[in-house]
Coordinates of C-alpha atoms and ligand atoms in Angstrom, one line a residue:
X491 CA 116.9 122.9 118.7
X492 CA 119.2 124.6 116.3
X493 CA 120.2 123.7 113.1
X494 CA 123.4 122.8 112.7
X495 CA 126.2 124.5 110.2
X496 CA 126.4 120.9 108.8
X497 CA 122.6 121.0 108.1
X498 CA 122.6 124.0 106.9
X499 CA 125.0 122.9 104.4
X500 CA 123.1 120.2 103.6
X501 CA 119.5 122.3 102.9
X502 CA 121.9 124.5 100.9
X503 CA 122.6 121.6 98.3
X504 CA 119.3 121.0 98.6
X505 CA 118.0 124.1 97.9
X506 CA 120.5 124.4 95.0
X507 CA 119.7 121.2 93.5
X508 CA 115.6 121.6 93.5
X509 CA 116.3 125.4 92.0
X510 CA 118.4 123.6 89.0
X511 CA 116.4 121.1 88.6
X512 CA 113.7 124.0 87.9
X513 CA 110.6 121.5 89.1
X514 CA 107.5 122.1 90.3
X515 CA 109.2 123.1 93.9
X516 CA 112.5 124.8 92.9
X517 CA 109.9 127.0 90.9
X518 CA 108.4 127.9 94.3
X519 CA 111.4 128.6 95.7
X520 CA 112.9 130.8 93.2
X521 CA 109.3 132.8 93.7
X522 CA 109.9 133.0 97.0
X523 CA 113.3 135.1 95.8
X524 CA 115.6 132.3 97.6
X525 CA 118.4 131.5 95.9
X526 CA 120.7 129.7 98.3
X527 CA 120.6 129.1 102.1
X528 CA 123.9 130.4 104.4
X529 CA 122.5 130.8 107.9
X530 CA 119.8 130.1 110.5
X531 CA 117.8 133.3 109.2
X532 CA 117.8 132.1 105.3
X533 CA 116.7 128.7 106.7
X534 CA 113.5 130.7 108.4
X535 CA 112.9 132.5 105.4
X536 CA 112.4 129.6 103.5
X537 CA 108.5 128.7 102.6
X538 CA 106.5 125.8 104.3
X539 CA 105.2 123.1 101.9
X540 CA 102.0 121.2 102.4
X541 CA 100.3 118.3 101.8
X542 CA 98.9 120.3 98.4
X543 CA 101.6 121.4 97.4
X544 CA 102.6 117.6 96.7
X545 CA 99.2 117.1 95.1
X546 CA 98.9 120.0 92.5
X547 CA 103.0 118.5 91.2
X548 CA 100.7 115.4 90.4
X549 CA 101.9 113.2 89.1
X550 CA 105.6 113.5 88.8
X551 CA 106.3 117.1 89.4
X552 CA 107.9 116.6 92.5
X553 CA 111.2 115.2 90.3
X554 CA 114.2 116.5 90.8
X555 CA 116.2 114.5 89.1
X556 CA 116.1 113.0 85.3
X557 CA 113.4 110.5 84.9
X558 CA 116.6 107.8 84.1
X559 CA 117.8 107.8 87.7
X560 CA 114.7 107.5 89.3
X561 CA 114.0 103.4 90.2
X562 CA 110.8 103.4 91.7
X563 CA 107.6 105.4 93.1
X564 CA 105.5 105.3 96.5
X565 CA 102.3 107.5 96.9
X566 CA 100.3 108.0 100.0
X567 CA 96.7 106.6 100.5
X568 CA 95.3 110.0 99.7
X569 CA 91.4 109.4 101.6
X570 CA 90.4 112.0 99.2
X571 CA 91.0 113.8 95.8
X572 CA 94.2 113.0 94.0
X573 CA 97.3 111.1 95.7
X574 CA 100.7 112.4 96.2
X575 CA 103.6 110.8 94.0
X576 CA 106.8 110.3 95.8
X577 CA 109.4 109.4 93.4
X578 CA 112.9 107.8 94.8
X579 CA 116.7 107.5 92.9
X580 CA 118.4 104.1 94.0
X581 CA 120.4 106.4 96.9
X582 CA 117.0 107.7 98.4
X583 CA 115.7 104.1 98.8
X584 CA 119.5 103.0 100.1
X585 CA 119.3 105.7 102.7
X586 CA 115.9 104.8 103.8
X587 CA 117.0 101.4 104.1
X588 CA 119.8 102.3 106.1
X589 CA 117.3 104.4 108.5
X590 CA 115.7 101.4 109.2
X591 CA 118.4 99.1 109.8
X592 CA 119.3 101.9 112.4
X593 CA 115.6 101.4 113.9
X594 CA 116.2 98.3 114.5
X595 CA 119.4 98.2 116.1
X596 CA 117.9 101.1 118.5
X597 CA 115.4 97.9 119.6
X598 CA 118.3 95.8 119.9
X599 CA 117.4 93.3 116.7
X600 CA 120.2 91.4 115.4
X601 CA 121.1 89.7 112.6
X602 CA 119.9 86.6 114.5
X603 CA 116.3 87.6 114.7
X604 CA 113.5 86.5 112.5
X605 CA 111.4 89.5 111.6
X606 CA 107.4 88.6 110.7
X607 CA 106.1 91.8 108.7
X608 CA 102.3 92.3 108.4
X609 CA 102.1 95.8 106.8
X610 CA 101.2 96.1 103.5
X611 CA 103.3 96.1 100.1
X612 CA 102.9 97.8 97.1
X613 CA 102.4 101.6 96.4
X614 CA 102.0 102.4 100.4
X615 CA 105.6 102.6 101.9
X616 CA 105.1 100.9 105.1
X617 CA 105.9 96.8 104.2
X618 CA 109.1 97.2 101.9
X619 CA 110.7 99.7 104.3
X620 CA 109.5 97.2 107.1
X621 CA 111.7 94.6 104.6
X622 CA 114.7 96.3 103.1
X623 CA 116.1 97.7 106.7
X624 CA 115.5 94.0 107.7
X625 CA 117.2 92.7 104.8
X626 CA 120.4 95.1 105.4
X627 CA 120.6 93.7 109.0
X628 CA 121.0 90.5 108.0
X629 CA 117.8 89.3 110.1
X630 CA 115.4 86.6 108.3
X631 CA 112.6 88.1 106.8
X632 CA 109.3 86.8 106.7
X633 CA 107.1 89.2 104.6
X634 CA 103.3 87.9 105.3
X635 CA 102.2 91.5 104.1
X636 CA 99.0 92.4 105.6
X637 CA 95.3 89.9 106.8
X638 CA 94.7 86.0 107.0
X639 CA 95.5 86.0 110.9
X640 CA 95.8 81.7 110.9
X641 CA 98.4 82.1 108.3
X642 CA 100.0 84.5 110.4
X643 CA 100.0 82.4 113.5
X644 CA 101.0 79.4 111.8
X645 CA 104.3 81.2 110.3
X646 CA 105.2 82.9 113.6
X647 CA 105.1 79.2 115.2
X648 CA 106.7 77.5 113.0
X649 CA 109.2 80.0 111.4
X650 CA 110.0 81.3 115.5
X651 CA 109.6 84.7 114.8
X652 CA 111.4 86.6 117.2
X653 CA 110.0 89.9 115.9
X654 CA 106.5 91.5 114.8
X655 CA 106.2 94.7 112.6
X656 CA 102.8 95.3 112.7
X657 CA 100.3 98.8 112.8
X658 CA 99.2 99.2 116.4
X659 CA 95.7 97.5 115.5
X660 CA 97.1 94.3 114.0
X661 CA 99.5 93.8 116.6
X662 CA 96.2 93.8 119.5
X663 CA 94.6 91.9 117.1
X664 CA 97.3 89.0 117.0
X665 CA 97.9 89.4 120.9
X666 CA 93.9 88.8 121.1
X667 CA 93.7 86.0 119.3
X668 CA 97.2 83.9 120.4
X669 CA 95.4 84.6 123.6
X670 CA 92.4 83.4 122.9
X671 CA 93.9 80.3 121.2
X672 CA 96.0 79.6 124.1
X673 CA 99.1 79.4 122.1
X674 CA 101.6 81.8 123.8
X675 CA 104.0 78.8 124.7
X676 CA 104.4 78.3 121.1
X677 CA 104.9 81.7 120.3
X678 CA 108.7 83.0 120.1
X679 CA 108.3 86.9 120.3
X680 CA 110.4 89.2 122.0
X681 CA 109.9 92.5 120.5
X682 CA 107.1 94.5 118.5
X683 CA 107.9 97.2 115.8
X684 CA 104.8 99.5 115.7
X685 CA 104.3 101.8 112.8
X686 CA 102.3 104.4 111.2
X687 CA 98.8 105.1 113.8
X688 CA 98.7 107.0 117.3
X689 CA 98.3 104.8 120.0
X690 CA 97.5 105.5 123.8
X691 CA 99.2 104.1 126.5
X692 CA 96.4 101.3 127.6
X693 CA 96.5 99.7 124.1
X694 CA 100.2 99.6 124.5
X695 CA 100.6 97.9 127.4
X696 CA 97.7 95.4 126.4
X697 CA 99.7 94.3 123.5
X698 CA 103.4 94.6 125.6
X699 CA 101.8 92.3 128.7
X700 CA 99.6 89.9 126.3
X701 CA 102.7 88.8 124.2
X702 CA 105.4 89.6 126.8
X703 CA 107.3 91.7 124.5
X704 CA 108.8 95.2 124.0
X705 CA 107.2 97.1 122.0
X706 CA 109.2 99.9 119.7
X707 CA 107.3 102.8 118.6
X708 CA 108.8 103.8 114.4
X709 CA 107.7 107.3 112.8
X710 CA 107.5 108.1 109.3
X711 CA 105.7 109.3 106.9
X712 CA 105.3 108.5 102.7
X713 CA 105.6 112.2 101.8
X714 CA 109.4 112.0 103.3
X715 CA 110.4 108.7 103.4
X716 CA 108.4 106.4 104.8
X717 CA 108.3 105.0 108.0
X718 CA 111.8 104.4 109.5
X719 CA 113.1 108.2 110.3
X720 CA 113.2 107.6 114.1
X721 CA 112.4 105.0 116.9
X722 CA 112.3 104.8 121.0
X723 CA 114.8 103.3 122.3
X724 CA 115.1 100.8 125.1
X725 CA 114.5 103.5 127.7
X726 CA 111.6 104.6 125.8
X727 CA 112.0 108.3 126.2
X728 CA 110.7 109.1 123.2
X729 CA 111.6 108.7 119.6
X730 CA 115.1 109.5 118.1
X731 CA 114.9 111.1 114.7
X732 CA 117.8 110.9 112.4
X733 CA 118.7 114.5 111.9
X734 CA 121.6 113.1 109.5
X735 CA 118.6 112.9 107.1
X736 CA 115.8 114.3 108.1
X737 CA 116.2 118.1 110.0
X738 CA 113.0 118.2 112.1
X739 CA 111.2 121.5 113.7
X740 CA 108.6 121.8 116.0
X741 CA 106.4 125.1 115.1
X742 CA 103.1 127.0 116.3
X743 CA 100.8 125.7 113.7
X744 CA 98.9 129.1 113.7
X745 CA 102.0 131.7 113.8
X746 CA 104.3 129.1 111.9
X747 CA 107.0 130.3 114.3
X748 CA 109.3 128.0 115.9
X749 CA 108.6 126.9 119.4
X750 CA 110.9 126.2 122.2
X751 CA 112.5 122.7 123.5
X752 CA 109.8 120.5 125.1
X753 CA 106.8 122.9 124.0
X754 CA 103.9 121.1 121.6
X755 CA 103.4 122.0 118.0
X756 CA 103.4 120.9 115.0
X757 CA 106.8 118.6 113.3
X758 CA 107.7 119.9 110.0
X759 CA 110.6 118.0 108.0
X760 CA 113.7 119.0 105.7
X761 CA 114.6 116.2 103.6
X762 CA 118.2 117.1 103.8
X763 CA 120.2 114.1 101.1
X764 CA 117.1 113.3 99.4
X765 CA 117.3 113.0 96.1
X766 CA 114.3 111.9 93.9
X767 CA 111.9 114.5 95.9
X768 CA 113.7 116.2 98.4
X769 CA 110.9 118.0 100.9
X770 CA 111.3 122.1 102.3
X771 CA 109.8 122.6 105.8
X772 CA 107.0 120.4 105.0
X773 CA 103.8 120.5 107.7
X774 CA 103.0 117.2 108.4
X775 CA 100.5 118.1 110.7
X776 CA 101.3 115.6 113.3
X777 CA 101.6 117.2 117.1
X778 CA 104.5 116.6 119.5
X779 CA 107.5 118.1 121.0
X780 CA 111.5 118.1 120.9
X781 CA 112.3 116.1 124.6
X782 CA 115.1 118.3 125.7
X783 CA 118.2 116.9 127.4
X784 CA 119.9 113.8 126.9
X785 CA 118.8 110.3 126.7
X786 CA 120.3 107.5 128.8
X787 CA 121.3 105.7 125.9
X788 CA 123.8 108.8 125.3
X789 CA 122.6 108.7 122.0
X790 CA 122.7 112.7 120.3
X791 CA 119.7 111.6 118.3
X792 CA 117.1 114.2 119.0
X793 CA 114.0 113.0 120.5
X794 CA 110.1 113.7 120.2
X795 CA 107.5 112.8 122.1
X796 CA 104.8 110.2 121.2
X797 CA 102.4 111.9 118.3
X798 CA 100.0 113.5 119.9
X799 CA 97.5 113.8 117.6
X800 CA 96.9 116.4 114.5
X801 CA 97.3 119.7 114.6
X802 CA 93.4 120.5 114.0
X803 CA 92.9 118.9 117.6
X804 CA 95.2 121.5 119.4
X805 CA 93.9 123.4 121.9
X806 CA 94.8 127.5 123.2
X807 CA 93.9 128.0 126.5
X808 CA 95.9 131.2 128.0
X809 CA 99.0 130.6 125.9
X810 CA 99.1 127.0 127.0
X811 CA 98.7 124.5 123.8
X812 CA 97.1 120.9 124.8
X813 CA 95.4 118.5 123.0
X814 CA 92.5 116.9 124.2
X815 CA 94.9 113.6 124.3
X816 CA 96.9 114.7 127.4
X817 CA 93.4 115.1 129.3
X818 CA 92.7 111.9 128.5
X819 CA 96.1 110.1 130.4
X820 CA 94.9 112.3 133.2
X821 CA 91.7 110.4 133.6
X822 CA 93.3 107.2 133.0
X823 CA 95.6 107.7 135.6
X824 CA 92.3 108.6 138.2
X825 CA 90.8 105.4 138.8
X826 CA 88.0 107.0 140.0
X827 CA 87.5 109.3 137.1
X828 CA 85.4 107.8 134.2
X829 CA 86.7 107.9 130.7
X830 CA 83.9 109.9 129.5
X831 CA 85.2 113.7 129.3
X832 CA 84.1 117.1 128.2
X833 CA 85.8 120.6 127.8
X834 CA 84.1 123.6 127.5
X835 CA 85.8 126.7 127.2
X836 CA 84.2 130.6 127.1
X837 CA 85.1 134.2 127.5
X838 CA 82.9 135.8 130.0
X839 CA 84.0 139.3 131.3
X840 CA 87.2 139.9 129.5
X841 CA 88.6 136.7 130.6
X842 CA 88.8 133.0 129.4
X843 CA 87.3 130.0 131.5
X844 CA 88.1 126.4 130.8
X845 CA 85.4 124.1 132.1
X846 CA 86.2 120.1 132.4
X847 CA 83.0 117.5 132.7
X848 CA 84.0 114.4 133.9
X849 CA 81.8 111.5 135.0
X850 CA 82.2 109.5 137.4
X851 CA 80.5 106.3 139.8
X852 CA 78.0 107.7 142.7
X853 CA 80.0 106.3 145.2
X854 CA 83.0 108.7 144.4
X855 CA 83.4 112.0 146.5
X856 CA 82.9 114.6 143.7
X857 CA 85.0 117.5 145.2
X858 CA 87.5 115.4 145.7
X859 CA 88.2 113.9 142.2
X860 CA 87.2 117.8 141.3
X861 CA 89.9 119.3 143.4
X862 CA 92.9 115.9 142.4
X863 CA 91.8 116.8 138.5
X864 CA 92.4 120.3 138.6
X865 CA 95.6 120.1 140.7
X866 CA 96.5 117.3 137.8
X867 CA 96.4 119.8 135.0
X868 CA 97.7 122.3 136.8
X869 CA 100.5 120.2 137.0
X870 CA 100.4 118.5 134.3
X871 CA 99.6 120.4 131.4
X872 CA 99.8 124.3 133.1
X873 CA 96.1 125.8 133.8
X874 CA 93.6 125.3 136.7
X875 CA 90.5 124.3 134.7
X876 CA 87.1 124.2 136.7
X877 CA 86.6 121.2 137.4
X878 CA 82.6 119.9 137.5
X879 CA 82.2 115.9 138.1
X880 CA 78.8 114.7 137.1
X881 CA 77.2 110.9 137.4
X882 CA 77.9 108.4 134.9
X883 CA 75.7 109.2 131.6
X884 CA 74.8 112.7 132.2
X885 CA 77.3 113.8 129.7
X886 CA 76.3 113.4 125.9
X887 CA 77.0 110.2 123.8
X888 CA 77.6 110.1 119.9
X889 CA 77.2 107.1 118.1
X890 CA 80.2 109.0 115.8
X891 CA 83.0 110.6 116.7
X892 CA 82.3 112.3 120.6
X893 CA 83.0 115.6 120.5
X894 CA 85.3 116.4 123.1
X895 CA 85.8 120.2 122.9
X896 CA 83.0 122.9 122.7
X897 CA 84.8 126.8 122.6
X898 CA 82.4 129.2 123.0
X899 CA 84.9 132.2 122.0
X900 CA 84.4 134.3 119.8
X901 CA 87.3 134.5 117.4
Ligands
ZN851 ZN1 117.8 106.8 123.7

């Protein structure tokens, strides 16, 4: 996907501005030697930022503005070390605002719809973005912020909620226990907005068929935003980003090259109005791909595919990338297949060999599941792996994290 003359434009003022502003990043820039950005090839010269980058500008280096125009800060749940300040001019939290209102229309919510948000408020961005997109819609709000599931149910009864923004978790959670309570008659839903955690496809359709409702998929993250840059639409083709904002690339996360239309990488984002921190190529380190062609919707949004995990999970396997994600649908989608998986790969004589473990019920025909697997990833995903399907158990069990991938090459 190319950027446009009009984004180009757009980095150029941005790359102008954070230069002027001589902060922590324009100093990186001017570094770098980049002064100003006219074509395709100035936009690939300019550096990547990551995630520590953001935390050695601690607190407020990121500022690109003067400290009088800025009207509020976020800051991402750092797990470790020291957090990452994101500080926002009234404009940046208008626009983000407005990106959500544009979510929201892409799930077809009104101003008639009564939206139940159960993500959190405060310094994490997910709840107020959740609020003020609702709230520039015109739809009720009904900001429960995060926990005390009775209180929750009680609200969406009585207030009719027609809508539920909730992480992925929550939202089973709720479907669980309106389930459980027998109270689905009561409940009003008709559409989910799902933010902020990778998901697979079984948890998805649990939630979807326990409430009866569609569910919207919303990506985001603090460093940029928040969440709110793209959604799926109704045809669920992936999510639209809004490249008015946000100018999104998909890269090899080793060569840091771009990679072509519908190939997995890595999504690094251009902040391209921003004002209180705008963000150059940053590596988010979230995997997908650019869904080439058109969506039915018509819409020119660009799409990408579901995240499909981070880029530390990618696999190489004779210039293919995979994640151990896309192995996983396989399975699912081979009822006789158990969900219990293992990849080996090694170099013996000169040449790679991917091994897949799978387990599966005694009662199964091995070479046949064998032979249906590795015509499935061949198909699939683009390599014949050798396929070995052993009995239920044989393969190891961790009490943490299963490790799913052993490579035995030798770097
Ligand atoms: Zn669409």
């Amino acid at each position: 996907m190319k950027i446009s003359d009009t984004q180009l434009q757009m980095v150029d003022r941005q790359v102008k501005r954070l230069i002027a502003a001589d902060n922590f990043y324009g100093r990186k820039l001017k570094d770098a030697g980049i002064s100003e950005v006219r074509n395709e090839e100035d936009f690939e010269r300019l550096p990547f930022s990551h995630k520590q980058d953001l935390r050695d500008a601690y607190p407020l280096g990121l500022m690109a503005v003067p400290e009088e125009e800025i009207v509020r800060i976020h800051s991402s749940s750092g797990t470790t070390g020291i957090p990452v300040i994101i500080p926002y001019t009234a404009k940046d939290v208008d626009d983000w605002a407005e990106m959500f209102k544009r979510c929201y229309e892409f799930a077809g919510i009104t101003n008639k719809d009564r939206i139940q948000i159960t993500p959190g408020y405060g310094l994490w961005t997910a709840g107020i973005g959740f609020q003020l997109g609702a709230e520039k819609l015109g739809s009720m709000v009904i900001p429960m912020g995060p926990g005390n599931t009775p209180k929750q149910l009680q609200f969406m009864m009585d207030m009719k909620s027609t809508v539920i923004c909730a992480t992925s978790s929550y939202a089973l959670l709720l479907a669980e226990e309106i389930e459980k309570q027998g109270i689905k008659d009561k409940i009003c839903l008709k559409k989910g907005v799902i933010g902020s955690e990778r998901w697979g496809e079984k948890m998805r359709k649990r939630i979807s068929s326990t409430l009866g409702i569609e569910l919207y998929d919303i990506y985001g993250l603090t460093e940029i935003y928040g969440p709110g840059i793209g959604i799926n639409c109704k045809y669920d083709t992936g999510m639209h980003i809004w490249d008015d904002y946000v100018y999104i690339e998909i890269i090899d996360p080793e060569t840091g090259k771009n990679v072509p239309d519908g190939e997995f990488g890595e999504i690094v984002l251009t902040t391209l109005v921003k004002e209180g921190a705008p963000l150059i190529r940053y590596r988010t380190h979230d995997m997908s791909r650019i869904i080439p062609g058109e969506c039915p919707c018509g819409s020119k949004y660009p799409r990408i595919d579901v995240i499909q995990g981070r880029s530390d999970d990618m696999v190489k396997f004779k210039g293919v990338n995979f994640f151990p994600k896309q192995i996983e649908e396989i399975l699912a989608q081979n009822a006789d297949a158990s969900s219990e998986y293992q990849i080996r790969i090694s170099h013996d004589d000169g040449r790679d060999t991917l091994r897949l473990y799978v387990e599966a019920e005694g009662s199964v025909r091995f070479d046949d599941l064998a032979d249906k697997l590795a015509s499935d990833v061949k198909s699939r995903i683009g390599f014949t792996p050798i396929v070995k399907v052993v009995e239920i158990g044989v393969l190891p069990r961790s009490m943490k994290k299963t490790q799913r991938v052993i490579d035995e090459r030798v770097e």
